[in-house]
PDB file of C-alpha atoms in Angstrom:
ATOM      1  CA  UNK A   1       4.832  23.666  53.876  1.00 43.00           C
ATOM      2  CA  UNK A   2       8.504  23.783  54.328  1.00 43.00           C
ATOM      3  CA  UNK A   3      10.761  21.094  53.831  1.00 39.00           C
ATOM      4  CA  UNK A   4      12.814  18.876  56.043  1.00 42.00           C
ATOM      5  CA  UNK A   5      15.891  21.222  55.246  1.00 42.00           C
ATOM      6  CA  UNK A   6      14.119  24.509  55.987  1.00 45.00           C
ATOM      7  CA  UNK A   7      13.717  22.766  59.710  1.00 50.00           C
ATOM      8  CA  UNK A   8      15.840  25.350  62.042  1.00 51.00           C
ATOM      9  CA  UNK A   9      17.524  23.550  64.553  1.00 60.00           C
ATOM     10  CA  UNK A  10      17.666  25.718  67.344  1.00 83.00           C
ATOM     11  CA  UNK A  11      14.082  25.170  68.307  1.00 91.00           C
ATOM     12  CA  UNK A  12      13.572  25.347  72.413  1.00 94.00           C
ATOM     13  CA  UNK A  13      12.057  21.980  74.078  1.00 96.00           C
ATOM     14  CA  UNK A  14       8.728  24.352  74.364  1.00 98.00           C
ATOM     15  CA  UNK A  15       7.237  21.004  76.339  1.00 98.00           C
ATOM     16  CA  UNK A  16       9.979  20.792  78.849  1.00 98.00           C
ATOM     17  CA  UNK A  17      10.070  24.336  79.292  1.00 98.00           C
ATOM     18  CA  UNK A  18       6.238  24.834  79.770  1.00 98.00           C
ATOM     19  CA  UNK A  19       6.392  22.152  81.912  1.00 98.00           C
ATOM     20  CA  UNK A  20       8.645  23.444  84.391  1.00 98.00           C
ATOM     21  CA  UNK A  21       7.220  26.819  84.484  1.00 98.00           C
ATOM     22  CA  UNK A  22       4.247  24.973  85.600  1.00 98.00           C
ATOM     23  CA  UNK A  23       5.415  22.783  88.090  1.00 97.00           C
ATOM     24  CA  UNK A  24       8.675  24.601  89.417  1.00 98.00           C
ATOM     25  CA  UNK A  25       7.199  28.109  89.542  1.00 98.00           C
ATOM     26  CA  UNK A  26       3.163  27.882  89.692  1.00 97.00           C
ATOM     27  CA  UNK A  27       3.582  24.491  92.129  1.00 97.00           C
ATOM     28  CA  UNK A  28       6.363  25.581  94.153  1.00 97.00           C
ATOM     29  CA  UNK A  29       4.721  26.861  97.463  1.00 96.00           C
ATOM     30  CA  UNK A  30       8.977  27.508  98.910  1.00 97.00           C
ATOM     31  CA  UNK A  31       9.556  31.411  97.697  1.00 98.00           C
ATOM     32  CA  UNK A  32      13.352  30.442  97.423  1.00 98.00           C
ATOM     33  CA  UNK A  33      12.811  27.745  95.430  1.00 98.00           C
ATOM     34  CA  UNK A  34      10.756  29.244  93.276  1.00 98.00           C
ATOM     35  CA  UNK A  35      12.674  32.573  92.507  1.00 98.00           C
ATOM     36  CA  UNK A  36      15.633  30.091  91.603  1.00 98.00           C
ATOM     37  CA  UNK A  37      13.329  28.163  89.149  1.00 98.00           C
ATOM     38  CA  UNK A  38      12.172  31.502  87.483  1.00 98.00           C
ATOM     39  CA  UNK A  39      15.811  32.821  87.354  1.00 98.00           C
ATOM     40  CA  UNK A  40      16.574  30.125  85.426  1.00 98.00           C
ATOM     41  CA  UNK A  41      13.243  29.418  82.863  1.00 98.00           C
ATOM     42  CA  UNK A  42      12.989  33.515  82.399  1.00 98.00           C
ATOM     43  CA  UNK A  43      14.534  36.148  81.159  1.00 98.00           C
ATOM     44  CA  UNK A  44      15.854  38.934  83.430  1.00 98.00           C
ATOM     45  CA  UNK A  45      13.166  41.328  82.950  1.00 98.00           C
ATOM     46  CA  UNK A  46       9.736  38.835  81.952  1.00 98.00           C
ATOM     47  CA  UNK A  47       6.397  39.724  81.382  1.00 98.00           C
ATOM     48  CA  UNK A  48       3.598  37.821  82.417  1.00 98.00           C
ATOM     49  CA  UNK A  49      -0.206  38.837  81.252  1.00 98.00           C
ATOM     50  CA  UNK A  50      -2.632  37.431  82.794  1.00 95.00           C
ATOM     51  CA  UNK A  51      -6.547  37.716  83.657  1.00 93.00           C
ATOM     52  CA  UNK A  52      -6.276  40.308  86.568  1.00 91.00           C
ATOM     53  CA  UNK A  53      -3.377  42.412  84.318  1.00 95.00           C
ATOM     54  CA  UNK A  54       0.091  42.595  83.688  1.00 98.00           C
ATOM     55  CA  UNK A  55       2.901  41.933  85.724  1.00 97.00           C
ATOM     56  CA  UNK A  56       6.789  42.922  84.894  1.00 98.00           C
ATOM     57  CA  UNK A  57       9.968  41.153  86.514  1.00 98.00           C
ATOM     58  CA  UNK A  58      10.898  37.946  88.086  1.00 98.00           C
ATOM     59  CA  UNK A  59       9.872  38.984  91.443  1.00 98.00           C
ATOM     60  CA  UNK A  60       6.520  40.151  90.394  1.00 98.00           C
ATOM     61  CA  UNK A  61       5.777  37.037  88.454  1.00 98.00           C
ATOM     62  CA  UNK A  62       6.877  34.788  91.826  1.00 98.00           C
ATOM     63  CA  UNK A  63       4.460  37.316  93.965  1.00 98.00           C
ATOM     64  CA  UNK A  64       1.752  36.348  91.754  1.00 96.00           C
ATOM     65  CA  UNK A  65       2.276  32.565  91.656  1.00 96.00           C
ATOM     66  CA  UNK A  66       2.883  32.219  95.653  1.00 96.00           C
ATOM     67  CA  UNK A  67      -0.986  34.357  95.827  1.00 95.00           C
ATOM     68  CA  UNK A  68      -2.709  31.817  93.511  1.00 92.00           C
ATOM     69  CA  UNK A  69      -1.479  28.853  95.359  1.00 93.00           C
ATOM     70  CA  UNK A  70      -2.223  30.900  98.719  1.00 93.00           C
ATOM     71  CA  UNK A  71      -5.670  31.505  97.508  1.00 91.00           C
ATOM     72  CA  UNK A  72      -6.331  28.249  96.876  1.00 88.00           C
ATOM     73  CA  UNK A  73      -5.186  25.952  99.512  1.00 87.00           C
ATOM     74  CA  UNK A  74      -2.575  23.738 100.206  1.00 90.00           C
ATOM     75  CA  UNK A  75      -3.538  20.435  98.282  1.00 92.00           C
ATOM     76  CA  UNK A  76      -4.353  23.089  94.554  1.00 94.00           C
ATOM     77  CA  UNK A  77      -2.141  22.418  92.440  1.00 95.00           C
ATOM     78  CA  UNK A  78      -1.226  22.645  88.157  1.00 96.00           C
ATOM     79  CA  UNK A  79      -1.200  19.924  86.010  1.00 96.00           C
ATOM     80  CA  UNK A  80      -0.597  19.855  82.149  1.00 97.00           C
ATOM     81  CA  UNK A  81      -2.922  18.337  80.043  1.00 97.00           C
ATOM     82  CA  UNK A  82      -0.872  17.455  76.926  1.00 95.00           C
ATOM     83  CA  UNK A  83       1.901  18.245  75.514  1.00 97.00           C
ATOM     84  CA  UNK A  84       3.294  21.822  74.616  1.00 98.00           C
ATOM     85  CA  UNK A  85       3.959  22.933  71.050  1.00 96.00           C
ATOM     86  CA  UNK A  86       5.780  25.387  69.534  1.00 97.00           C
ATOM     87  CA  UNK A  87       7.376  26.978  66.871  1.00 97.00           C
ATOM     88  CA  UNK A  88       9.510  30.171  65.704  1.00 96.00           C
ATOM     89  CA  UNK A  89      10.018  31.354  69.150  1.00 97.00           C
ATOM     90  CA  UNK A  90       5.836  30.699  70.341  1.00 98.00           C
ATOM     91  CA  UNK A  91       4.978  27.737  72.533  1.00 98.00           C
ATOM     92  CA  UNK A  92       1.681  26.726  74.413  1.00 98.00           C
ATOM     93  CA  UNK A  93       0.538  24.086  77.042  1.00 98.00           C
ATOM     94  CA  UNK A  94      -2.844  23.446  78.347  1.00 98.00           C
ATOM     95  CA  UNK A  95      -3.554  23.067  81.701  1.00 98.00           C
ATOM     96  CA  UNK A  96      -6.081  22.242  84.731  1.00 96.00           C
ATOM     97  CA  UNK A  97      -5.983  23.340  88.442  1.00 95.00           C
ATOM     98  CA  UNK A  98      -7.444  21.928  91.425  1.00 93.00           C
ATOM     99  CA  UNK A  99      -7.265  20.277  94.760  1.00 93.00           C
ATOM    100  CA  UNK A 100      -6.030  16.646  95.089  1.00 87.00           C
ATOM    101  CA  UNK A 101      -8.639  14.594  94.973  1.00 86.00           C
ATOM    102  CA  UNK A 102     -11.462  17.125  94.002  1.00 84.00           C
ATOM    103  CA  UNK A 103     -12.678  18.575  90.646  1.00 91.00           C
ATOM    104  CA  UNK A 104     -11.263  21.100  88.311  1.00 92.00           C
ATOM    105  CA  UNK A 105     -11.425  24.101  89.661  1.00 91.00           C
ATOM    106  CA  UNK A 106     -10.041  26.202  86.649  1.00 93.00           C
ATOM    107  CA  UNK A 107      -8.218  25.098  83.403  1.00 96.00           C
ATOM    108  CA  UNK A 108      -6.755  27.352  80.232  1.00 97.00           C
ATOM    109  CA  UNK A 109      -3.303  27.797  78.380  1.00 98.00           C
ATOM    110  CA  UNK A 110      -0.009  29.337  78.600  1.00 98.00           C
ATOM    111  CA  UNK A 111       1.102  31.092  75.606  1.00 98.00           C
ATOM    112  CA  UNK A 112       4.829  31.841  75.614  1.00 98.00           C
ATOM    113  CA  UNK A 113       7.232  33.784  73.720  1.00 98.00           C
ATOM    114  CA  UNK A 114      10.825  32.215  74.500  1.00 98.00           C
ATOM    115  CA  UNK A 115      14.293  34.026  73.099  1.00 97.00           C
ATOM    116  CA  UNK A 116      17.468  32.474  73.498  1.00 96.00           C
ATOM    117  CA  UNK A 117      15.333  29.398  75.641  1.00 96.00           C
ATOM    118  CA  UNK A 118      14.095  31.628  77.828  1.00 98.00           C
ATOM    119  CA  UNK A 119      10.555  32.670  78.732  1.00 98.00           C
ATOM    120  CA  UNK A 120      10.353  36.256  77.343  1.00 98.00           C
ATOM    121  CA  UNK A 121       6.203  36.648  77.390  1.00 98.00           C
ATOM    122  CA  UNK A 122       3.778  34.778  79.057  1.00 98.00           C
ATOM    123  CA  UNK A 123       0.023  34.979  78.526  1.00 98.00           C
ATOM    124  CA  UNK A 124      -2.316  33.420  80.897  1.00 97.00           C
ATOM    125  CA  UNK A 125      -5.181  32.672  79.121  1.00 97.00           C
ATOM    126  CA  UNK A 126      -8.662  30.767  81.133  1.00 96.00           C
ATOM    127  CA  UNK A 127     -10.793  28.644  79.488  1.00 94.00           C
ATOM    128  CA  UNK A 128     -14.684  30.081  79.784  1.00 88.00           C
ATOM    129  CA  UNK A 129     -16.233  28.275  82.906  1.00 79.00           C
ATOM    130  CA  UNK A 130     -18.601  24.933  82.713  1.00 71.00           C
ATOM    131  CA  UNK A 131     -22.047  25.533  83.444  1.00 61.00           C
TER     132      UNK A 131
END
């Protein structure tokens, strides 16, 4: 257990950063806006680990986010289901996704390694399908 004097004061705002990633990157259909958000939120050479593979670079992450939105349709979006938490450069945010007035299609968690206030590596972990 740590005392109050051991607390690191340089911790990023995990909730703000991971929510911004969800809304400004993975919910953004406009490529230019999405790429501007990625440049702000991610390091210069980030890595994304998703179930389908490993993606490196800001442009590749934008491509993945854009393809997901195209695949699932115009009213599909991701929404946080809690507050992101983290410490010592590692944070996570639970989310769910689906059509605006429809059922949840997929849920999971984003786990991010953060250095100097930027996402350096992001793992997308999907929950097991509900039967």
